[in-house]
Amino acid sequence: MAKLPESFIDNLLSRIDLVEIIGTRVPLKKQGKDYSARCPFHDERSPSFTVSPSKQFYYCFGCGAKGTAISFLMNYDRLTFMDAVEDLAKRAGIEIPKDARPADTDGSRDMYAALEASSQFFQKQLAASDKAKSYLERRGVDAKSIAAFGIGYAPEGFNGLIDALGSDERRRGLLEKTGMLSKSDNGRLYDKFRARIMFPIADRRGRVIAFGGRVLEKDDGPKYLNSPETPLFHKGRELYGLWQVKQAHNKIPRLIVVEGYMDVVSLFQHGITQAVATLGTATTPDHAELLFRNSADVVFCFDGDKAGRAAAWKAVESILPRMRDGRQAFFLFLPEGEDPDTIVKTEGADGFEQRVNGAMTLSDYFFEELSKDVRLNTLEGKARLAEKVKPYLQKMPDGAFRDLMTERLQSVTGVLGAPTTEAPKPASAAGISPKRSLVRAVITLLLQQPVLGREVEPPFAFADLDLPGIGLMVALMETLHARPDISTALLLEAFEAHADYPALQKLALTDMPGDETIWRQEFLDAIAQLNRQARQQRLSVLRQRMAQSGLSLEETEELRDLLKPN
């Protein structure tokens, strides 16, 4: 894929109302020229998230989240860069340059199409199968849920899907690559899923990337069969039902992690539209990050048996290193032999909600589990618990939650927990002096109003000044001339790898005094002063050189020009 031209990105973002993009997902409140909200990327009590319509960028003073409309969609809607660009281009009514459209070099477009076709095939088979429909009716799954989750049926026999979709070698290759076919020892391809209720697994854009299949009868093989790992599907990174949850909520209040596909469907059908399921695997670190990126509150719901407890502890190990302040995790254990599907059917949505609201906190479950088989009424037992807890505390991020967990360990055992690591102090900007200076003033004005960069044509007389930040100022000016329509957000983005990027961010967010109409004159006055300083600096150099070793003919002419009155 050819790189998207910078001019296209500049033009695209100039046509987009960032306040509208963010405002449909996060409740914004007008605050002067800007808008504020509680940050959607971390949990907080008071708003530290700022959206600037004039500069077309957002910034959170709490967690540091920042960027343009593109980065917001990438982080909030979990889109790829090109997906976010396509979404915004469609909204703005402009075409992406043909030579920059993603080429199907890896065959992913064809793979998505093959999986979507497979999903449509299974849905048609369900409509034609009395046996499959009867099973779903017995399980209480209604037509609305079947449609919302795209539930289908893989027919009996080895050739249903391959006969319908694998009409040539290329199509069969795609079905095999996406995990829809298996191969026998003699090389014969056949349907992987047979006589199973089929649950399509969707990615963050709602595209089918895999399937889970459930048997209709207990003796028909493994209860659940999932797609194997493919170029599109990695089970440790995906959550069944997350796409449906995101369609039901602009901002997800909490996520309930359950174990089965039917649990998710049943909870949704009863109005509990925050359920997701891991895909036949324990909760992974990727799952944990995905969960908390979508909601600050996560409830893990497991069977109360030995297997359920083991799964819960796996979840604890995955989430503890990600328990930044504001995030909360809870653990709900159901009676043996029960699951969310059966509970919600017998107790209703209110009964299940009551159980969720009474779930154990992470801290309670953590200390309860590690205290098993430990005699806390003895010094030896307290020492054993402290040794078991400390390694977990060391893996937790610094913050109030870690401090409180450490205090709890101390209150239970009398032993101090893991020492809190002091956060590294941010290095001061190398090039920009913290004091007020002409260079700092010009850089601030350029960030606040990039159009000012057009007022001065290169070559820049001030470029050789021996002043802190002059190199950065010149680089900003050159960027503004190369991209005359660039916004503040994109100008910052262009310098994201620069050592002074944190300082640039602060200057861009500075509340400038005075009216914007006088900024142009202030800018031109500052440039004029810098040019005079550059002239004086060059005069000093030439005079010193003349006194020490003499000047060349060209330098003599330059000195004469500099000595002429302006």
XYZ file of C-alpha atoms in Angstrom:
566
model
C 0.000 0.000 0.000
C 1.325 3.424 -0.942
C 1.629 5.869 1.917
C -1.250 8.311 2.200
C -0.083 11.769 1.130
C 0.326 14.180 4.028
C -1.744 16.701 2.072
C -4.644 14.220 2.008
C -4.495 13.703 5.794
C -4.263 17.472 6.356
C -7.266 18.063 4.094
C -9.258 15.221 5.666
C -8.790 16.456 9.229
C -9.529 20.049 8.233
C -12.996 18.870 7.096
C -13.741 16.916 10.275
C -15.360 18.381 13.386
C -13.365 16.756 16.185
C -15.913 17.905 18.772
C -18.650 16.051 16.893
C -16.538 12.879 16.537
C -15.693 12.761 20.239
C -18.992 14.222 21.436
C -21.010 11.304 20.038
C -18.957 8.967 22.219
C -18.041 11.063 25.251
C -20.252 13.705 26.947
C -18.395 17.001 26.411
C -18.923 20.236 28.340
C -18.088 23.663 26.920
C -15.309 25.342 28.860
C -14.216 28.633 27.338
C -12.972 28.060 23.795
C -12.487 24.339 24.422
C -14.471 21.363 25.692
C -13.764 19.108 28.652
C -14.837 15.694 29.856
C -13.796 12.840 32.054
C -11.213 10.946 30.052
C -12.563 7.956 28.111
C -9.173 6.238 28.308
C -8.822 6.085 32.074
C -11.210 6.355 35.010
C -11.253 9.675 36.863
C -13.519 11.681 39.121
C -12.853 15.175 37.753
C -12.472 16.009 34.057
C -8.915 16.337 32.759
C -9.675 15.524 29.104
C -9.637 18.594 26.829
C -10.830 18.884 23.223
C -9.727 21.933 21.252
C -11.887 22.635 18.166
C -9.555 25.365 16.902
C -6.451 23.190 17.129
C -8.310 19.979 16.224
C -6.684 17.846 18.874
C -7.471 16.331 22.262
C -5.287 15.893 25.320
C -5.721 14.311 28.737
C -3.739 15.855 31.567
C -4.333 12.727 33.632
C -3.110 9.848 31.468
C -1.474 11.715 28.575
C -3.823 10.434 25.852
C -3.587 12.783 22.887
C -4.019 13.114 19.165
C -6.292 13.827 16.228
C -9.644 12.434 15.126
C -7.738 9.540 13.546
C -5.951 8.534 16.739
C -9.153 8.959 18.757
C -11.013 6.462 16.565
C -8.028 4.111 16.646
C -7.945 4.148 20.452
C -11.641 4.492 21.306
C -13.188 2.367 18.544
C -10.112 0.108 18.349
C -9.700 0.666 14.591
C -6.581 0.357 12.487
C -5.125 3.508 10.968
C -6.616 2.825 7.540
C -9.982 1.841 9.018
C -10.100 5.148 10.929
C -9.116 7.096 7.795
C -11.783 5.315 5.733
C -14.400 6.057 8.403
C -13.524 9.770 8.451
C -13.217 10.022 4.661
C -16.693 8.563 4.272
C -18.016 11.029 6.843
C -16.311 13.952 5.067
C -17.430 12.796 1.630
C -13.959 12.611 0.113
C -12.238 9.816 -1.762
C -9.070 8.134 -0.563
C -6.417 8.314 -3.335
C -6.633 5.114 -5.362
C -2.914 4.404 -5.197
C -3.069 4.670 -1.396
C -5.926 2.245 -0.871
C -4.869 -0.887 0.966
C -3.853 -3.570 -1.491
C -4.859 -7.121 -0.638
C -1.211 -8.190 -0.623
C -1.710 -10.650 2.236
C -5.055 -11.931 0.968
C -6.883 -10.627 4.050
C -9.689 -9.074 2.029
C -10.422 -12.410 0.384
C -10.191 -14.191 3.742
C -12.739 -11.829 5.304
C -15.007 -12.445 2.312
C -14.639 -16.236 2.676
C -15.546 -16.076 6.373
C -18.531 -13.817 5.732
C -19.723 -16.207 3.024
C -19.310 -19.089 5.484
C -21.393 -17.211 8.043
C -24.151 -16.623 5.493
C -24.052 -20.312 4.543
C -24.462 -21.398 8.191
C -27.365 -18.991 8.711
C -29.176 -20.416 5.682
C -28.558 -23.938 6.950
C -30.078 -22.999 10.320
C -33.205 -21.699 8.611
C -33.520 -25.032 6.786
C -32.824 -27.312 9.772
C -35.750 -28.191 12.042
C -33.356 -30.024 14.339
C -31.129 -26.989 14.857
C -34.047 -24.587 15.238
C -35.663 -26.936 17.740
C -32.447 -26.999 19.791
C -32.278 -23.197 19.964
C -35.953 -23.018 20.889
C -35.361 -25.448 23.752
C -32.475 -23.252 24.894
C -34.786 -20.244 24.781
C -32.876 -18.357 22.052
C -35.280 -16.105 20.164
C -35.161 -14.902 16.557
C -33.886 -11.463 17.539
C -30.867 -12.934 19.314
C -30.188 -15.324 16.432
C -30.083 -12.352 14.065
C -28.071 -10.083 16.392
C -25.330 -12.671 16.848
C -25.536 -14.162 13.344
C -26.048 -17.652 14.777
C -26.080 -20.455 12.219
C -25.781 -24.212 11.799
C -23.108 -26.392 10.247
C -24.911 -29.359 8.648
C -23.998 -32.999 9.143
C -21.632 -34.564 6.673
C -18.141 -33.671 5.533
C -18.825 -31.624 2.411
C -21.622 -29.122 3.076
C -19.470 -25.989 3.236
C -16.800 -27.108 0.800
C -19.403 -28.042 -1.830
C -21.167 -24.687 -1.400
C -18.146 -22.373 -1.322
C -15.079 -24.332 -2.415
C -15.897 -24.501 -6.092
C -12.287 -24.101 -7.224
C -8.799 -24.563 -5.840
C -8.385 -20.898 -4.854
C -11.641 -20.857 -2.873
C -10.770 -24.125 -1.146
C -7.397 -22.619 -0.274
C -9.093 -19.623 1.326
C -11.432 -21.832 3.358
C -8.487 -23.887 4.552
C -6.428 -20.786 5.413
C -9.291 -19.348 7.495
C -9.692 -22.556 9.496
C -12.953 -23.686 7.924
C -11.547 -26.935 6.527
C -9.456 -29.763 7.884
C -7.179 -32.108 5.973
C -7.067 -35.883 6.333
C -3.878 -37.944 6.388
C -4.277 -38.659 2.683
C -4.591 -34.931 1.899
C -8.365 -34.781 1.452
C -10.056 -31.539 2.592
C -13.341 -31.691 4.510
C -15.551 -29.419 6.641
C -14.081 -28.717 10.068
C -17.456 -27.878 11.630
C -20.207 -30.485 11.332
C -23.594 -30.807 13.068
C -22.942 -27.808 15.288
C -24.652 -24.560 16.203
C -22.299 -21.907 14.829
C -21.386 -18.660 16.597
C -19.484 -16.157 14.408
C -16.690 -14.334 16.222
C -16.411 -10.690 15.131
C -13.456 -8.335 15.283
C -13.617 -4.721 16.427
C -15.140 -3.680 13.090
C -17.794 -6.378 13.161
C -16.089 -8.528 10.523
C -16.272 -12.299 10.979
C -12.800 -13.641 11.796
C -13.572 -17.090 13.242
C -16.303 -19.394 14.600
C -17.214 -21.309 17.675
C -19.331 -24.424 17.167
C -21.459 -26.141 19.821
C -22.777 -29.690 19.588
C -26.519 -30.308 19.791
C -26.165 -33.558 21.729
C -23.722 -34.392 24.524
C -22.295 -37.463 22.795
C -21.527 -35.721 19.488
C -17.937 -34.860 20.349
C -16.337 -31.988 22.285
C -18.947 -29.561 23.589
C -17.304 -26.581 21.887
C -15.010 -26.471 18.895
C -13.286 -23.203 17.977
C -11.539 -22.075 14.831
C -7.782 -22.645 14.920
C -5.306 -19.747 14.943
C -5.248 -18.060 11.536
C -3.751 -14.870 10.064
C -6.988 -13.098 11.113
C -7.735 -14.824 14.403
C -5.730 -15.110 17.629
C -7.980 -16.424 20.356
C -5.904 -14.905 23.165
C -6.655 -11.417 21.818
C -10.380 -11.606 21.049
C -13.564 -11.567 23.103
C -16.831 -13.053 21.894
C -19.672 -10.537 22.088
C -17.536 -7.388 22.378
C -18.763 -6.124 19.014
C -22.382 -6.501 20.154
C -21.617 -4.796 23.475
C -20.106 -1.827 21.656
C -23.175 -1.547 19.451
C -25.382 -1.417 22.551
C -23.369 1.239 24.439
C -21.646 4.481 23.534
C -19.686 4.166 26.767
C -19.621 0.679 28.279
C -20.483 0.926 32.009
C -18.872 -2.423 32.835
C -17.989 -5.730 31.223
C -19.041 -9.148 32.544
C -16.699 -11.927 31.479
C -18.397 -15.335 31.213
C -17.215 -18.666 29.867
C -19.636 -19.711 27.106
C -21.177 -18.341 23.928
C -24.662 -19.301 25.089
C -24.082 -17.398 28.343
C -23.380 -14.220 26.366
C -26.422 -14.678 24.109
C -28.751 -15.506 27.002
C -27.641 -12.521 29.090
C -28.116 -10.187 26.113
C -31.570 -11.594 25.505
C -32.507 -10.800 29.108
C -31.282 -7.196 28.785
C -27.803 -7.609 30.297
C -25.866 -6.236 27.335
C -22.352 -6.108 28.788
C -21.362 -9.773 28.580
C -18.340 -11.118 26.705
C -16.588 -14.490 26.696
C -13.023 -15.640 26.272
C -12.724 -18.159 23.474
C -12.085 -21.447 25.180
C -8.928 -20.162 26.809
C -7.904 -18.610 30.112
C -7.885 -14.827 30.459
C -4.677 -13.599 28.836
C -2.798 -10.305 29.357
C -4.122 -9.207 25.945
C -7.656 -9.997 27.106
C -7.069 -7.987 30.285
C -5.845 -4.940 28.375
C -8.717 -5.191 25.892
C -11.246 -5.424 28.719
C -9.943 -2.398 30.598
C -9.545 -0.325 27.450
C -13.283 -0.718 26.917
C -14.482 -0.366 30.502
C -12.948 0.583 33.840
C -15.093 -2.008 35.670
C -14.777 -5.711 34.854
C -16.653 -8.556 36.542
C -15.299 -12.085 36.059
C -18.029 -14.700 36.382
C -16.957 -18.330 36.919
C -18.328 -21.622 38.157
C -17.594 -22.176 41.819
C -15.867 -25.528 41.246
C -12.138 -26.224 41.184
C -11.844 -25.456 37.462
C -13.682 -22.160 37.902
C -11.382 -21.135 40.754
C -8.325 -21.997 38.672
C -9.655 -19.904 35.789
C -10.325 -17.013 38.161
C -6.753 -17.065 39.465
C -5.430 -17.019 35.886
C -7.492 -13.878 35.414
C -5.994 -12.353 38.573
C -2.466 -12.979 37.287
C -3.302 -11.297 33.982
C -5.040 -8.221 35.375
C -2.871 -7.319 38.383
C -0.071 -5.767 36.273
C -2.757 -3.660 34.556
C -4.581 -2.399 37.649
C -3.909 1.297 37.205
C -5.806 3.629 39.511
C -9.486 3.898 38.612
C -9.798 0.362 37.286
C -11.867 -2.136 39.258
C -12.167 -5.903 38.999
C -14.695 -8.183 40.693
C -15.147 -11.953 40.954
C -18.502 -13.726 40.949
C -18.630 -17.460 41.631
C -21.874 -19.272 40.766
C -23.275 -22.335 42.570
C -21.918 -25.642 41.310
C -23.794 -26.873 38.265
C -25.057 -23.376 37.387
C -23.913 -20.944 34.720
C -25.072 -17.445 33.709
C -27.495 -18.953 31.186
C -29.319 -21.043 33.792
C -29.167 -18.339 36.499
C -30.674 -15.606 34.329
C -33.453 -17.949 33.203
C -34.404 -19.010 36.720
C -33.733 -15.768 38.631
C -34.273 -13.235 35.849
C -32.127 -10.240 34.996
C -32.705 -8.693 38.447
C -31.513 -11.838 40.201
C -28.390 -12.059 38.105
C -27.698 -8.331 38.595
C -27.965 -8.791 42.355
C -25.350 -11.507 42.190
C -23.089 -9.280 40.075
C -23.500 -6.372 42.479
C -22.478 -8.674 45.345
C -19.350 -9.950 43.582
C -16.077 -10.060 45.527
C -13.612 -7.291 44.943
C -10.252 -8.198 43.466
C -8.506 -7.337 46.723
C -10.818 -9.560 48.807
C -10.488 -12.490 46.437
C -6.715 -12.014 46.158
C -6.084 -12.162 49.906
C -8.695 -14.873 50.470
C -7.110 -17.136 47.859
C -3.516 -16.621 49.013
C -4.516 -17.055 52.661
C -5.795 -20.597 52.080
C -3.788 -23.171 53.986
C -1.998 -20.364 55.848
C -2.332 -20.110 59.644
C -2.543 -16.361 60.101
C -2.659 -16.689 63.888
C 1.031 -17.656 63.825
C 4.141 -15.659 62.972
C 5.181 -18.344 60.501
C 1.838 -18.144 58.721
C 2.006 -14.365 58.462
C 5.513 -14.579 57.063
C 4.395 -17.176 54.501
C 1.505 -14.979 53.354
C 3.809 -11.964 53.028
C 6.214 -13.963 50.846
C 3.328 -15.150 48.659
C 1.884 -11.651 48.219
C 5.053 -9.593 47.639
C 5.856 -10.875 44.116
C 2.370 -9.877 42.947
C 2.631 -6.420 44.487
C 5.920 -5.862 42.691
C 4.199 -6.489 39.356
C 1.494 -3.900 39.991
C 1.820 -0.365 38.612
C 2.601 2.385 41.081
C -0.440 4.175 42.393
C -3.053 4.336 45.110
C -4.328 0.788 44.550
C -0.881 -0.725 44.982
C -0.323 1.394 48.094
C -3.642 0.227 49.579
C -2.872 -3.414 48.779
C 0.494 -2.971 50.503
C -1.224 -1.423 53.534
C -3.638 -4.341 53.682
C -0.779 -6.820 53.661
C 0.829 -4.899 56.476
C -2.398 -4.819 58.506
C -2.861 -8.594 58.096
C 0.746 -9.658 58.666
C 2.591 -6.677 60.112
C 5.111 -7.013 57.277
C 5.860 -4.138 54.921
C 5.041 -4.877 51.289
C 7.024 -4.296 48.147
C 8.742 -0.903 48.083
C 7.101 1.637 45.847
C 9.334 2.568 42.972
C 9.714 6.280 42.558
C 8.476 7.384 39.197
C 11.291 8.778 37.051
C 11.309 12.543 36.915
C 10.652 13.800 33.404
C 13.661 15.307 31.753
C 13.392 18.988 30.968
C 13.153 19.937 27.332
C 16.648 20.103 25.888
C 16.066 22.856 23.396
C 13.309 25.065 24.795
C 14.208 27.237 27.750
C 11.550 27.283 30.481
C 12.006 31.064 30.717
C 10.160 33.465 28.483
C 12.153 34.053 25.281
C 11.552 35.196 21.733
C 12.143 31.680 20.422
C 9.675 30.227 22.914
C 7.130 32.932 22.001
C 7.452 32.218 18.274
C 7.157 28.445 18.778
C 4.071 28.953 20.939
C 2.450 31.192 18.334
C 3.234 28.713 15.540
C 1.628 25.887 17.519
C -1.404 27.970 18.418
C -1.887 29.359 14.907
C 0.077 27.344 12.306
C -1.047 29.658 9.474
C 1.440 32.228 10.822
C 4.255 30.120 9.404
C 3.350 31.378 5.933
C 4.204 34.949 6.932
C 7.965 34.381 6.697
C 9.591 33.040 3.540
C 12.738 30.908 3.581
C 15.684 31.135 3.762
C 15.336 32.182 7.384
C 17.846 34.833 8.515
C 17.528 33.679 12.134
C 18.417 30.039 11.354
C 22.056 30.373 12.490
C 21.323 32.114 15.775
C 23.057 30.545 18.736
C 19.952 30.326 20.920
C 18.214 27.416 22.686
C 15.356 26.048 20.578
C 16.278 27.838 17.341
C 16.767 24.527 15.503
C 13.328 23.352 16.567
C 11.791 26.665 15.536
C 13.384 26.405 12.072
C 12.157 22.800 11.738
C 8.622 23.930 12.602
C 8.783 26.721 10.025
C 10.043 24.337 7.337
C 7.241 21.877 8.112
C 4.640 24.647 7.902
C 5.936 25.719 4.484
C 5.939 22.133 3.229
C 2.406 21.539 4.569
C 0.642 24.932 4.507
C -2.764 23.554 5.565
C -1.499 21.600 8.567
C -3.383 21.870 11.867
C -1.964 22.121 15.378
C -2.753 18.465 15.972
C -0.869 17.287 12.889
C 2.010 19.661 13.551
C 2.411 18.077 16.989
C 2.107 14.630 15.439
C 4.902 15.432 12.989
C 7.225 16.123 15.933
C 6.130 13.203 18.139
C 9.587 11.592 17.979
C 11.391 14.877 18.757
C 13.150 15.191 22.102
C 11.181 18.373 22.843
C 7.785 16.857 22.075
C 6.530 17.065 25.709
C 7.432 20.767 25.774
C 5.668 21.322 22.448
C 2.531 19.719 23.868
C 2.546 22.088 26.836
C 3.068 25.126 24.620
C 0.239 24.034 22.317
C -2.072 23.865 25.326
C -0.976 27.254 26.687
C -3.824 29.689 27.122
C -2.529 32.621 25.056
C -3.368 36.116 26.332
C -4.847 38.757 24.079
C -6.915 38.513 20.935
C -5.996 36.241 18.034
C -6.063 39.250 15.716
C -2.942 40.714 17.374
C -0.988 37.442 17.337
C 0.168 38.052 13.766
C 1.806 41.349 14.693
C 3.377 39.817 17.799
C 4.757 37.027 15.633
C 6.198 39.408 13.011
C 7.713 41.627 15.728
C 9.402 38.599 17.326
C 10.762 37.437 13.953
C 12.086 40.951 13.266
C 13.876 40.968 16.633
C 15.383 37.542 15.973
C 16.565 38.693 12.554
C 18.249 41.744 14.162
C 19.913 39.444 16.689
C 21.098 37.198 13.852
C 22.535 40.268 12.070
C 24.383 41.380 15.193
C 25.665 37.855 15.843
C 27.035 37.632 12.283
C 28.603 41.110 12.562
C 30.402 40.061 15.733
C 31.727 36.909 14.081
C 33.026 38.785 11.017
C 34.608 41.570 13.061
C 36.378 39.074 15.299
C 37.610 37.139 12.283
C 38.817 40.361 10.591
C 40.827 41.257 13.691
C 42.366 37.788 13.996
C 43.052 36.539 10.468
C 41.417 38.834 7.945
C 38.380 38.297 5.725
C 37.915 36.749 2.337
C 36.511 38.843 -0.498
C 33.058 37.344 -0.032
C 33.156 37.955 3.723
C 34.260 41.562 3.175
C 31.269 42.163 0.889
C 28.984 40.528 3.440
C 30.356 42.790 6.189
C 29.738 45.889 4.075
C 26.144 44.806 3.457
C 25.561 44.188 7.142
C 26.950 47.620 8.049
C 24.594 49.407 5.675
C 21.663 51.094 7.423
C 18.389 49.110 7.165
